[in-house]
Coordinates of C-alpha atoms in Angstrom, one line a residue:
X1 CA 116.5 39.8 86.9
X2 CA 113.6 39.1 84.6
X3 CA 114.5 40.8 81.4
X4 CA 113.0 44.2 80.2
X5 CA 110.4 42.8 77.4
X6 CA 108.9 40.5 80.2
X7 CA 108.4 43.0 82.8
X8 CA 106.9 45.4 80.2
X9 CA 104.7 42.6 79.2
X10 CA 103.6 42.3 82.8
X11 CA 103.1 45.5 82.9
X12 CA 100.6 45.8 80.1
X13 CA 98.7 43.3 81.0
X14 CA 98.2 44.8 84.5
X15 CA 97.6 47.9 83.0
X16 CA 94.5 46.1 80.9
X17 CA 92.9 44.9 83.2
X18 CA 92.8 48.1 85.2
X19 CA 89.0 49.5 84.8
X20 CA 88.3 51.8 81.9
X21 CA 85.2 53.3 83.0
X22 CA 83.8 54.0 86.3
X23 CA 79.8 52.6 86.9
X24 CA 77.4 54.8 86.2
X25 CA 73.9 55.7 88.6
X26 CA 71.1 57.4 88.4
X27 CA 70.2 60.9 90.1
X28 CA 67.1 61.8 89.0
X29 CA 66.6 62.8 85.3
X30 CA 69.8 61.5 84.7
X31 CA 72.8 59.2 84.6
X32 CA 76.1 60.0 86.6
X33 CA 79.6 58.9 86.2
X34 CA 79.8 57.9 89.8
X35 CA 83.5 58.8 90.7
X36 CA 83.8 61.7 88.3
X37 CA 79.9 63.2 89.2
X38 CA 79.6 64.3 85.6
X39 CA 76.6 63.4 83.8
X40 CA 76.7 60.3 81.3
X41 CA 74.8 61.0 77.8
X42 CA 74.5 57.5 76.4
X43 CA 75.4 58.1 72.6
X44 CA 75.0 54.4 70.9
X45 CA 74.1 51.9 69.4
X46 CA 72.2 48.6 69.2
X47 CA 74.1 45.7 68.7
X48 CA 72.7 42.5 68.3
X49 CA 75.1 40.1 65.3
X50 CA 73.4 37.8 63.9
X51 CA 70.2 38.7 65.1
X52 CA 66.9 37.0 67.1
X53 CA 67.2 34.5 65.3
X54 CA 70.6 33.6 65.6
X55 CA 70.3 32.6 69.3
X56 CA 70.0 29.7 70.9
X57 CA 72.3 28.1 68.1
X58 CA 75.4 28.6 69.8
X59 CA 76.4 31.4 67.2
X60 CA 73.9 34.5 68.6
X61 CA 75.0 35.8 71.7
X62 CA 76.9 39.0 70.6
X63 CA 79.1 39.4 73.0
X64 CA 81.0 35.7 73.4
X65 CA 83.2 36.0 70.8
X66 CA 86.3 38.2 71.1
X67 CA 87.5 38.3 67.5
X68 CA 84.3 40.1 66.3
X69 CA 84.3 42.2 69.4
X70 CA 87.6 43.5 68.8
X71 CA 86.5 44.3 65.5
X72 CA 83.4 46.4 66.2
X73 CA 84.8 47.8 69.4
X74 CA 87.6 49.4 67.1
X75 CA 84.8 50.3 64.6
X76 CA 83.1 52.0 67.4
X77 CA 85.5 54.0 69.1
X78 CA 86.1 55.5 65.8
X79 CA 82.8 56.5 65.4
X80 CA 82.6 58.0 68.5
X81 CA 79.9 55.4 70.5
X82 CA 80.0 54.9 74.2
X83 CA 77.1 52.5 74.9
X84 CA 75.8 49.1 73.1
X85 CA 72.6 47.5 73.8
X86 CA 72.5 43.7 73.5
X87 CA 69.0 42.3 73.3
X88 CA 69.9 38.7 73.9
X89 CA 72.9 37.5 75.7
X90 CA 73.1 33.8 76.6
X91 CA 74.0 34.0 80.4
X92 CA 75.8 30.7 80.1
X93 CA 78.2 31.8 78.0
X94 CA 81.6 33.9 78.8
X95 CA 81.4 37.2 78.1
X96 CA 84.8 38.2 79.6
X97 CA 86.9 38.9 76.6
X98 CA 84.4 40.6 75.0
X99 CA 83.1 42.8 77.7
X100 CA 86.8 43.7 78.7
X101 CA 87.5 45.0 75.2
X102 CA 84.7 47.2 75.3
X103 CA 85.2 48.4 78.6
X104 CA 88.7 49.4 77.4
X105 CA 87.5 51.2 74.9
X106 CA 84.9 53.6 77.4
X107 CA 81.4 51.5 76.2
X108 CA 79.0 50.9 78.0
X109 CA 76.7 48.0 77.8
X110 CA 72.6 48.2 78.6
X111 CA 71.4 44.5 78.6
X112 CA 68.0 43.1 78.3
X113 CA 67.5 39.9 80.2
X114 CA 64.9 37.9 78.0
X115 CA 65.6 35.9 75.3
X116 CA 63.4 34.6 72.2
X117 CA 63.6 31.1 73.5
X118 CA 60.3 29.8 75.1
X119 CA 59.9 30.9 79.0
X120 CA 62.4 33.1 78.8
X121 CA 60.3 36.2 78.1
X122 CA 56.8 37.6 79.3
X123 CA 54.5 36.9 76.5
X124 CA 52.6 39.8 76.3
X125 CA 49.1 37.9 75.5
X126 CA 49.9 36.5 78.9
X127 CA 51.8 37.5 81.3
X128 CA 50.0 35.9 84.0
X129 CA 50.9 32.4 82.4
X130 CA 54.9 33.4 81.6
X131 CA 56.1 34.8 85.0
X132 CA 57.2 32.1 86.8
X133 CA 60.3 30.7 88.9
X134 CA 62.0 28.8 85.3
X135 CA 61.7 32.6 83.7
X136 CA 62.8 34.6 86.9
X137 CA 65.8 31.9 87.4
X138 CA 66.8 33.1 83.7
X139 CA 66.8 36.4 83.9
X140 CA 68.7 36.2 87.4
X141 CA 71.3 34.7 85.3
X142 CA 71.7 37.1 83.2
X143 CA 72.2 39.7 86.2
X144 CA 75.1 36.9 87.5
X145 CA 76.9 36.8 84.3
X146 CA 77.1 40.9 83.8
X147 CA 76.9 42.2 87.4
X148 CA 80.4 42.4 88.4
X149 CA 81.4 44.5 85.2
X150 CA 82.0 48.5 85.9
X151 CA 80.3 49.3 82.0
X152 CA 77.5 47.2 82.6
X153 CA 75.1 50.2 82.4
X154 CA 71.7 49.0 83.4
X155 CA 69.1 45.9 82.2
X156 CA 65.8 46.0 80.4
X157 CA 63.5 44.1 82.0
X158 CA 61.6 44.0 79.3
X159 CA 60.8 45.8 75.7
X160 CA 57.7 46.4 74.1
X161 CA 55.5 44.4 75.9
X162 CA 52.7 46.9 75.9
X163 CA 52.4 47.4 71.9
X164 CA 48.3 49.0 72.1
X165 CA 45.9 49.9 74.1
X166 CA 44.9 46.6 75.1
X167 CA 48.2 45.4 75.9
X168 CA 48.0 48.1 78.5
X169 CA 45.6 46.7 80.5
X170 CA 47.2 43.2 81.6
X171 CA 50.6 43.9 81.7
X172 CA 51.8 46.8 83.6
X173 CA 51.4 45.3 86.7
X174 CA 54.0 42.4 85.5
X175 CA 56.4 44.5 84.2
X176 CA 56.9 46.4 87.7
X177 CA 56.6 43.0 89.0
X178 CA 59.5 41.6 87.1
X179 CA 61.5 45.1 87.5
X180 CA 61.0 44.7 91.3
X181 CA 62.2 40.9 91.6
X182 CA 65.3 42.1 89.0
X183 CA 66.1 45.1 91.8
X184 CA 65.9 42.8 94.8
X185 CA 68.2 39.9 93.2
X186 CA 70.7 42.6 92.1
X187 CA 70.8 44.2 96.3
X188 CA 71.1 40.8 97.2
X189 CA 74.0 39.5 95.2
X190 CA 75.8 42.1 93.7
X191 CA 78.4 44.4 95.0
X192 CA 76.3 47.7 93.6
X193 CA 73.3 48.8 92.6
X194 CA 72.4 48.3 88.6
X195 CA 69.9 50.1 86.7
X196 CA 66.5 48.4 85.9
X197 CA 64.5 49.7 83.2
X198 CA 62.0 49.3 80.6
X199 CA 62.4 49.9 76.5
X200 CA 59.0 51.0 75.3
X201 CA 56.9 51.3 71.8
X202 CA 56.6 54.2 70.5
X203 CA 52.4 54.3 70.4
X204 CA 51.0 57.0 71.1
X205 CA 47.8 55.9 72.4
X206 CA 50.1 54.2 75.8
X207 CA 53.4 56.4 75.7
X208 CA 52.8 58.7 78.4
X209 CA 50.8 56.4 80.4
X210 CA 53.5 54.0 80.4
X211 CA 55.5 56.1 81.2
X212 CA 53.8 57.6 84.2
X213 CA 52.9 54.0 85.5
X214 CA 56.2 53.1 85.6
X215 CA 58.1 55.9 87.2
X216 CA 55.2 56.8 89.8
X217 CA 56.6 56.2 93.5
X218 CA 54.4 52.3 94.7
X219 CA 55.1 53.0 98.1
X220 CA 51.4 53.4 99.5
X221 CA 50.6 50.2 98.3
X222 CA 53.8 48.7 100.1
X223 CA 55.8 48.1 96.8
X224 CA 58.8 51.0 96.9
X225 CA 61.2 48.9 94.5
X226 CA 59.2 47.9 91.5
X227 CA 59.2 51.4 89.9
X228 CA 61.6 51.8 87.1
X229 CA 65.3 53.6 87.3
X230 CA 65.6 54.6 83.6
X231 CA 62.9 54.7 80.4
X232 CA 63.4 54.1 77.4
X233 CA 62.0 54.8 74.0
X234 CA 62.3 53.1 70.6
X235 CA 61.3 55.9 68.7
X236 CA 61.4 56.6 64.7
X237 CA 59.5 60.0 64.4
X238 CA 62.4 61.8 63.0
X239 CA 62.1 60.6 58.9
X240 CA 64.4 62.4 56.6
X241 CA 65.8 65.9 55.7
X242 CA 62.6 67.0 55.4
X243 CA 61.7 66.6 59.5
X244 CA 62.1 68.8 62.0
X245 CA 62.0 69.4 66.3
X246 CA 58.2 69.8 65.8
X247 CA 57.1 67.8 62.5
X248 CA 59.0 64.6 64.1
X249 CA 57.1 65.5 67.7
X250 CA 60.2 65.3 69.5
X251 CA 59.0 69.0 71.1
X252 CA 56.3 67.1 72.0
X253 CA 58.2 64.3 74.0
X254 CA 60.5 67.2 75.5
X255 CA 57.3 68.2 76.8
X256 CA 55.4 65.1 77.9
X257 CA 59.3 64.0 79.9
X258 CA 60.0 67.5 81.3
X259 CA 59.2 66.6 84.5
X260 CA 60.5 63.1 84.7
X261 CA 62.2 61.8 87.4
X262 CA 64.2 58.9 86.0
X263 CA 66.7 59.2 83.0
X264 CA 64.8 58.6 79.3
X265 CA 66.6 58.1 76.5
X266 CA 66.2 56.7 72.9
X267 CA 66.5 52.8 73.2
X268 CA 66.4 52.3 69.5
X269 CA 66.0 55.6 67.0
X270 CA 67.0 56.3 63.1
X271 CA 64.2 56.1 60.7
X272 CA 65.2 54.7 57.5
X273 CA 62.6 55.9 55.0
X274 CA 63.3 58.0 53.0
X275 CA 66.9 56.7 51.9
X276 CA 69.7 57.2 52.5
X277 CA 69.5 58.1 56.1
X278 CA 70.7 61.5 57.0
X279 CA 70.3 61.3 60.8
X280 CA 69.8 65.4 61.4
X281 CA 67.9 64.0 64.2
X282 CA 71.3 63.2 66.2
X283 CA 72.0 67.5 66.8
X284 CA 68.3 67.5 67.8
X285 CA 68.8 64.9 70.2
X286 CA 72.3 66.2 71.7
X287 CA 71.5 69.6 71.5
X288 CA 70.4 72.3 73.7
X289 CA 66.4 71.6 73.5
X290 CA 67.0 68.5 74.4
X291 CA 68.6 68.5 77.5
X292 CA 66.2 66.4 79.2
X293 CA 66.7 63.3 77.0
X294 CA 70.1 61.4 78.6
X295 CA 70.8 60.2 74.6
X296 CA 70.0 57.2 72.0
X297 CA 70.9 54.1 70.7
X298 CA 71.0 53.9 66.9
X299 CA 69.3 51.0 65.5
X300 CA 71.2 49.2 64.2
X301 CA 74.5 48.3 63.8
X302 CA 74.4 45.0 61.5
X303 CA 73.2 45.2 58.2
X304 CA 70.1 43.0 57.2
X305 CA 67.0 43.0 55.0
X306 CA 65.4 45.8 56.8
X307 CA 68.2 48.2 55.7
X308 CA 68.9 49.6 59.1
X309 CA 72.7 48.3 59.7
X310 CA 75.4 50.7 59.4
X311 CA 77.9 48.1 58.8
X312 CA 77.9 44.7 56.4
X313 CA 79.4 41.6 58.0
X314 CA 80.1 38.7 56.0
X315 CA 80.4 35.2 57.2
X316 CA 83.9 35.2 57.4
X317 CA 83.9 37.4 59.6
X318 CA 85.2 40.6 57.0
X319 CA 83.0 43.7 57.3
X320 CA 82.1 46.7 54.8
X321 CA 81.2 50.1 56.4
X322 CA 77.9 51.5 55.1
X323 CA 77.0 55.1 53.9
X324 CA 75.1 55.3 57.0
X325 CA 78.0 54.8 59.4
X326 CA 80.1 58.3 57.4
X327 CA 77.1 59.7 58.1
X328 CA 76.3 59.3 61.6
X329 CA 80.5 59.7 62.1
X330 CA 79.9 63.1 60.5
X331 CA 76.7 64.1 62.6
X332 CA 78.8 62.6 66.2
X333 CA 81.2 65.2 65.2
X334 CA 79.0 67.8 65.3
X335 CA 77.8 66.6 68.9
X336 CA 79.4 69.3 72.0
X337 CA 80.1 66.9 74.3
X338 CA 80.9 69.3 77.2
X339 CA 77.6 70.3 76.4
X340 CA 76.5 66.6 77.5
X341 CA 78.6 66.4 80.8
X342 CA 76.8 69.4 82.2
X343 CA 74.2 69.1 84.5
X344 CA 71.2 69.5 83.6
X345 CA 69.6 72.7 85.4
X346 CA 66.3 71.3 85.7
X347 CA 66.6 68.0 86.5
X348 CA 67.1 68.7 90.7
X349 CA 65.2 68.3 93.7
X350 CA 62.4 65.9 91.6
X351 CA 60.3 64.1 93.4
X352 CA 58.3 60.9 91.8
X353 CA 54.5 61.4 92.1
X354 CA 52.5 58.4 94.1
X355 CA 51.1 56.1 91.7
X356 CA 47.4 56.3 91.9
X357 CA 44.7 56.3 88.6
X358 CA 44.5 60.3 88.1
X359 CA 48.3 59.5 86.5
X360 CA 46.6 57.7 83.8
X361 CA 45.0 59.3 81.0
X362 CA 43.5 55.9 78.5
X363 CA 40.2 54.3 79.6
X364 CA 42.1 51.4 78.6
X365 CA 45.2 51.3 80.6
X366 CA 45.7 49.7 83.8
X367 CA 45.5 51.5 87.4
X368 CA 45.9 48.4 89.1
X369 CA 48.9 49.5 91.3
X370 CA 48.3 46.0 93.4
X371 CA 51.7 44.6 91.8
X372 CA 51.7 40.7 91.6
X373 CA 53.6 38.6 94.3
X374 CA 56.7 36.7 93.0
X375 CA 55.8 33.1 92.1
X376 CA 56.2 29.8 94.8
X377 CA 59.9 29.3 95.1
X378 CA 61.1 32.9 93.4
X379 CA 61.6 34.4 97.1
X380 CA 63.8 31.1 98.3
X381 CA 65.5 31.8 94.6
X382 CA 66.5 35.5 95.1
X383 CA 67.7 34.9 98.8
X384 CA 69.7 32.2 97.7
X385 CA 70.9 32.6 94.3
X386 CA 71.2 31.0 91.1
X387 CA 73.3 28.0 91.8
X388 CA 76.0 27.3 89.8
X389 CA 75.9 30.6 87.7
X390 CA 79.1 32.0 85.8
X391 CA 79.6 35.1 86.8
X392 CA 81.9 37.8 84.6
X393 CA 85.0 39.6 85.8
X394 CA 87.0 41.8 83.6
X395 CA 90.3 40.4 82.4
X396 CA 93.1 41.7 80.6
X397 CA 93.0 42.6 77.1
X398 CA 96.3 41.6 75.4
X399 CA 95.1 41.9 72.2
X400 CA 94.9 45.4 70.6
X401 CA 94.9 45.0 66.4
X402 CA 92.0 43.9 64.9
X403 CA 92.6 40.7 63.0
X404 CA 90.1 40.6 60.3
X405 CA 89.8 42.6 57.7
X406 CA 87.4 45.6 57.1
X407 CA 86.6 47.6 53.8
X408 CA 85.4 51.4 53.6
X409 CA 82.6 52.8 52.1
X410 CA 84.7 53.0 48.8
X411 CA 85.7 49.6 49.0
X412 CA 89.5 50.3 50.4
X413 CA 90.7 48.0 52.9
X414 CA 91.1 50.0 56.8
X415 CA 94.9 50.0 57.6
X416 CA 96.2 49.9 61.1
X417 CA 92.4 49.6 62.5
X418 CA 93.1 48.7 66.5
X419 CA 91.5 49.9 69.7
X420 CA 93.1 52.6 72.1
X421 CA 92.6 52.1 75.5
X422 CA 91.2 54.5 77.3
X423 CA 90.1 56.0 80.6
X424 CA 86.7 57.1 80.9
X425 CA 83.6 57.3 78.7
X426 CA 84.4 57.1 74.4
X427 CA 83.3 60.0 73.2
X428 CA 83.5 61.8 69.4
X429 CA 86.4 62.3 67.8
X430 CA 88.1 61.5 71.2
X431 CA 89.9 58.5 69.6
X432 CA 91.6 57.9 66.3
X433 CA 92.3 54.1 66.8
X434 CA 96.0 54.9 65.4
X435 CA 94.2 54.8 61.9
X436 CA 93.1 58.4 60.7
X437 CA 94.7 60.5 58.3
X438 CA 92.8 62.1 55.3
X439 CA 90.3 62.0 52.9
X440 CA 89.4 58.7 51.2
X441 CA 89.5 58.0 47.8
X442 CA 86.2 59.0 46.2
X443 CA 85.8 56.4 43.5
X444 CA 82.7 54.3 44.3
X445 CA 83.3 50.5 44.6
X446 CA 80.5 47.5 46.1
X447 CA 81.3 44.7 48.4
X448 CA 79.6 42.3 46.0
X449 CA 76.6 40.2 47.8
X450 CA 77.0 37.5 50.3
X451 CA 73.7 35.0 51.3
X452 CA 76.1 35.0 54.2
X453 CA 75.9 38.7 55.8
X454 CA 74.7 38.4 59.4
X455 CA 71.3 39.9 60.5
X456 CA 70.1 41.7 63.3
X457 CA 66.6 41.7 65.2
X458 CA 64.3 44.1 65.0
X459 CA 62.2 45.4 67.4
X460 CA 60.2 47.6 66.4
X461 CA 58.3 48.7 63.5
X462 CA 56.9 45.3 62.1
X463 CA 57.0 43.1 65.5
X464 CA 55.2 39.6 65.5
X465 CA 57.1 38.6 68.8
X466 CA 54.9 38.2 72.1
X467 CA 57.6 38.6 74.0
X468 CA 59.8 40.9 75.8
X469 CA 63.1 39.6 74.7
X470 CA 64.1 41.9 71.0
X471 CA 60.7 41.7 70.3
X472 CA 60.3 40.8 66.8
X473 CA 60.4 38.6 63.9
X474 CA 64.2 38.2 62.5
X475 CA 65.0 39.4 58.8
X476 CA 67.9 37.8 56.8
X477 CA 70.0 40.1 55.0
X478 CA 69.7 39.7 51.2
X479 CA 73.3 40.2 51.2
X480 CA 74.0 43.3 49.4
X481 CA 76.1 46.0 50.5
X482 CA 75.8 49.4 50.2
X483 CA 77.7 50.9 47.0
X484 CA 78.8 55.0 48.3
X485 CA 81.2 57.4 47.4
X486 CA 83.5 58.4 50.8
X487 CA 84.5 62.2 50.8
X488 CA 85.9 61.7 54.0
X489 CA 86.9 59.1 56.2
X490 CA 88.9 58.7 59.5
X491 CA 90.7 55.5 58.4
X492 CA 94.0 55.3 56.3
X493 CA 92.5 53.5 53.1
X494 CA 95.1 51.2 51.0
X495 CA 94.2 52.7 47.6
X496 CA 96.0 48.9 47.0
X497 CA 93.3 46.6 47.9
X498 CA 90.9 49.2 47.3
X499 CA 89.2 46.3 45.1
X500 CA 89.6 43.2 47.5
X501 CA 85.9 44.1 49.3
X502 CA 84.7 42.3 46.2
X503 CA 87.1 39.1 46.8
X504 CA 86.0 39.3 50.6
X505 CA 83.0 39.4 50.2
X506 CA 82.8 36.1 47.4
X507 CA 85.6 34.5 49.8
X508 CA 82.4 34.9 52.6
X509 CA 79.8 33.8 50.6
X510 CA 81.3 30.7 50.0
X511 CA 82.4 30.0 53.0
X512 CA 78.5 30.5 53.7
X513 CA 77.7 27.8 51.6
X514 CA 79.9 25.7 52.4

């Protein structure tokens, strides 16, 4: 007989790599939890380590290496997050470990499938001359390495790509287009159906007629499968104590998406000027008024020059919480999540309009609805597959403690920090990681400055990217972290080491330079 600590060893492991979350779909205005038939709010946050410009190095896809995911995923659950959006993920990678943890944890994942790297995007200045079988076989690959995992939420075909009024014009066409070729390789080769989508600028002049264009029902012009299945927004209307429901406009997008027949959500949101952040906007968002938005994603979750990161990571790997995550943990809490799960009363028995040009309201944006055919070969491609693509299946997670260090807002070092499987969606305040007792201290301490700290891309607000794939120019951190005073905190803080954030953070900026 095999003795006891084996067989409870065994049994663990099969216990991991049982499925934490069940896939989600879409029914109308919103997303469902497809066993449970609850509806799925997505409350998260972008996640991108390193940043645009980290990938293609071998050191920027966010979601290949375990140790860091462990990390954040623990980091996470705390807060209370249930969905990550990756902008670029290198499909030839292995995502398993990574994508397991978070799945045990109840997050989601929404994935765009462009990358910064040339041809592996629609340039928006042309996306006649980008769409071609080299960028489709990408993007394809991308849908084989994240199809067969239950939290794989959905994938943006593309983000920003219409930026103004003139942008409008070319490239609606090739973003149904690329959204229809995505649908038909996913029916073809994976064993459900996954969300396609779009992430879109938040310009007025082309909001609501992207919208429309995208959602409207092709099927007069023969084309039934290019429309998209969720919409999102990267919007930062909501700026400070000082906004409201109406001064941000976010009455106004309650009433341009009342009637919309796919889920839309915040792909990015969290202004940052003035400082610090306060995010009031997050009861807004969750809150009764609001009931037709399925959520957001906060930008951002790594700390770089554009001040948007709610956490610090240094090069070796340690990480500082930032006033900004305290915050949004204290706003989450706030959030009435069976408030969330209900259905929404409105959103039944909607039917998509048929695309035709009384949808659009700009003498400038397209109502072409004649959707381009897929380029020579891409039909042979989808029918066939990519050859020779990984694809992901979740494994077990044996690992449960996080193994590198992390520092509070006050500078104390995080004791006990671990994920806690679950089953089901994360949700606030569901999980305590094994970690939360009191108040922190509320002496004030810095992490000190690294050259090291990772960055993140940015996508909106300052873009220089033609392309689809994160959309904008990358921004080194200048290193510093955020000095703030934590009243409250849902870690046990080692009042010990409440000084060793300083030595981390030297021990990573040498390792940096090194």
């Amino acid at each position: 007989m095999a003795p006891l600590t084996s067989i409870f060893a065994s049994l663990c492991a099969l216990a991991a790599t049982v499925s934490a979350v069940n896939p989600v779909v879409v029914q109308e205005q919103e997303f469902i939890d497809s066993s449970t038939n609850e509806r799925f709010v997505i409350i998260g946050v972008d996640y991108q380590p390193g940043g645009q410009g980290a990938y293609g190095t071998g050191s920027g896809d966010p979601l290949s290496n375990a140790t860091a995911c462990l990390r954040d995923a623990a980091l996470m659950q705390e807060l209370g997050v249930n969905t990550i959006r990756s902008y670029n993920v290198d499909p030839t990678l292995n995502h398993d470990e990574c994508v397991s943890i978070f799945n045990s944890v109840g997050i989601y994942m929404v994935i765009d499938v462009n990358s910064p790297l040339s041809g592996q995007s629609i340039d928006r200045s042309d996306p006649s001359g980008s769409y071609t079988t080299s960028y489709l076989e990408h993007i394809f690959s991308v849908v084989e390495a994240f199809k067969s995992y239950p939290n794989t939420l959905g994938f943006f075909a593309g983000n920003e790509i219409i930026n103004d009024v003139g942008t409008g014009q070319a490239n609606p066409p090739y973003i149904r287009a690329v959204q229809r070729d995505l649908k038909n390789y996913i029916s073809a080769h994976a064993d459900r159906t996954i969300p396609v989508g779009y992430a879109a600028a938040d310009v007025a002049e082309v909001l609501e007629d992207t919208w429309a264009y995208l959602q409207c029902n092709n099927s007069n012009n023969g084309d039934p499968d290019s429309r998209s299945d969720f919409f999102g927004l990267n919007d930062y209307s909501w700026c400070g104590s000082d906004s409201s429901f109406t001064i941000s406009g976010y009455n106004t997008l309650v009433s341009t998406f009342s009637n919309t027949t796919i889920p839309v959500f915040f792909s990015e949101y969290g202004c940052n000027k003035p400082e610090p952040r306060v995010f009031d906007e997050v009861l807004a968002l969750y809150g009764s008024q609001m009931t037709v938005m399925s959520g957001g994603l906060v930008y951002q979750w790594t700390q770089d020059s554009s001040d948007y990161g709610i956490v610090q990571v240094y090069s070796n790997a340690t990480v500082q919480l930032l006033a900004d995550y305290d915050t949004l943990m204290t706003q989450y809490s706030k959030i009435n999540v069976t408030l969330l799960e209900s259905s929404n009363g409105t959103a039944t028995s909607l039917t998509p309009p048929s695309c035709n040009s009384d949808l659009i309201s700009s003498d400038g944006f397209s109502t072409d609805f004649n959707i381009p055919d897929p380029p020579s070969g891409a039909e042979a491609l989808i029918s066939s597959g990519v050859s020779s693509a990984p694809t992901g299946s979740i494994v077990s997670v044996t690992r449960t403690s996080v193994q590198v260090a992390v520092y509070a807002t006050n500078g104390g070092q995080l004791e006990n920090l671990e994920i806690t499987p679950v089953s089901g969606a994360n949700s606030p305040g569901q999980n305590s990681a094994g970690v939360s007792t009191g108040a922190a201290s509320t002496h004030t301490s810095s992490a000190g400055s690294s050259s090291g700290s990772s960055s993140a891309s940015s996508t909106s607000g300052g873009s220089t990217s033609t392309a689809s794939s994160g959309g904008s120019s990358t921004a080194s951190s200048t290193g510093s972290a955020a000095s703030a005073s934590s009243s409250s905190g849902a870690f046990k803080i080692d009042a010990g080491v409440a000084g060793s954030a300083m030595a981390a953070a030297a021990v990573g900026a040498v390792a940096f330079a090194l």
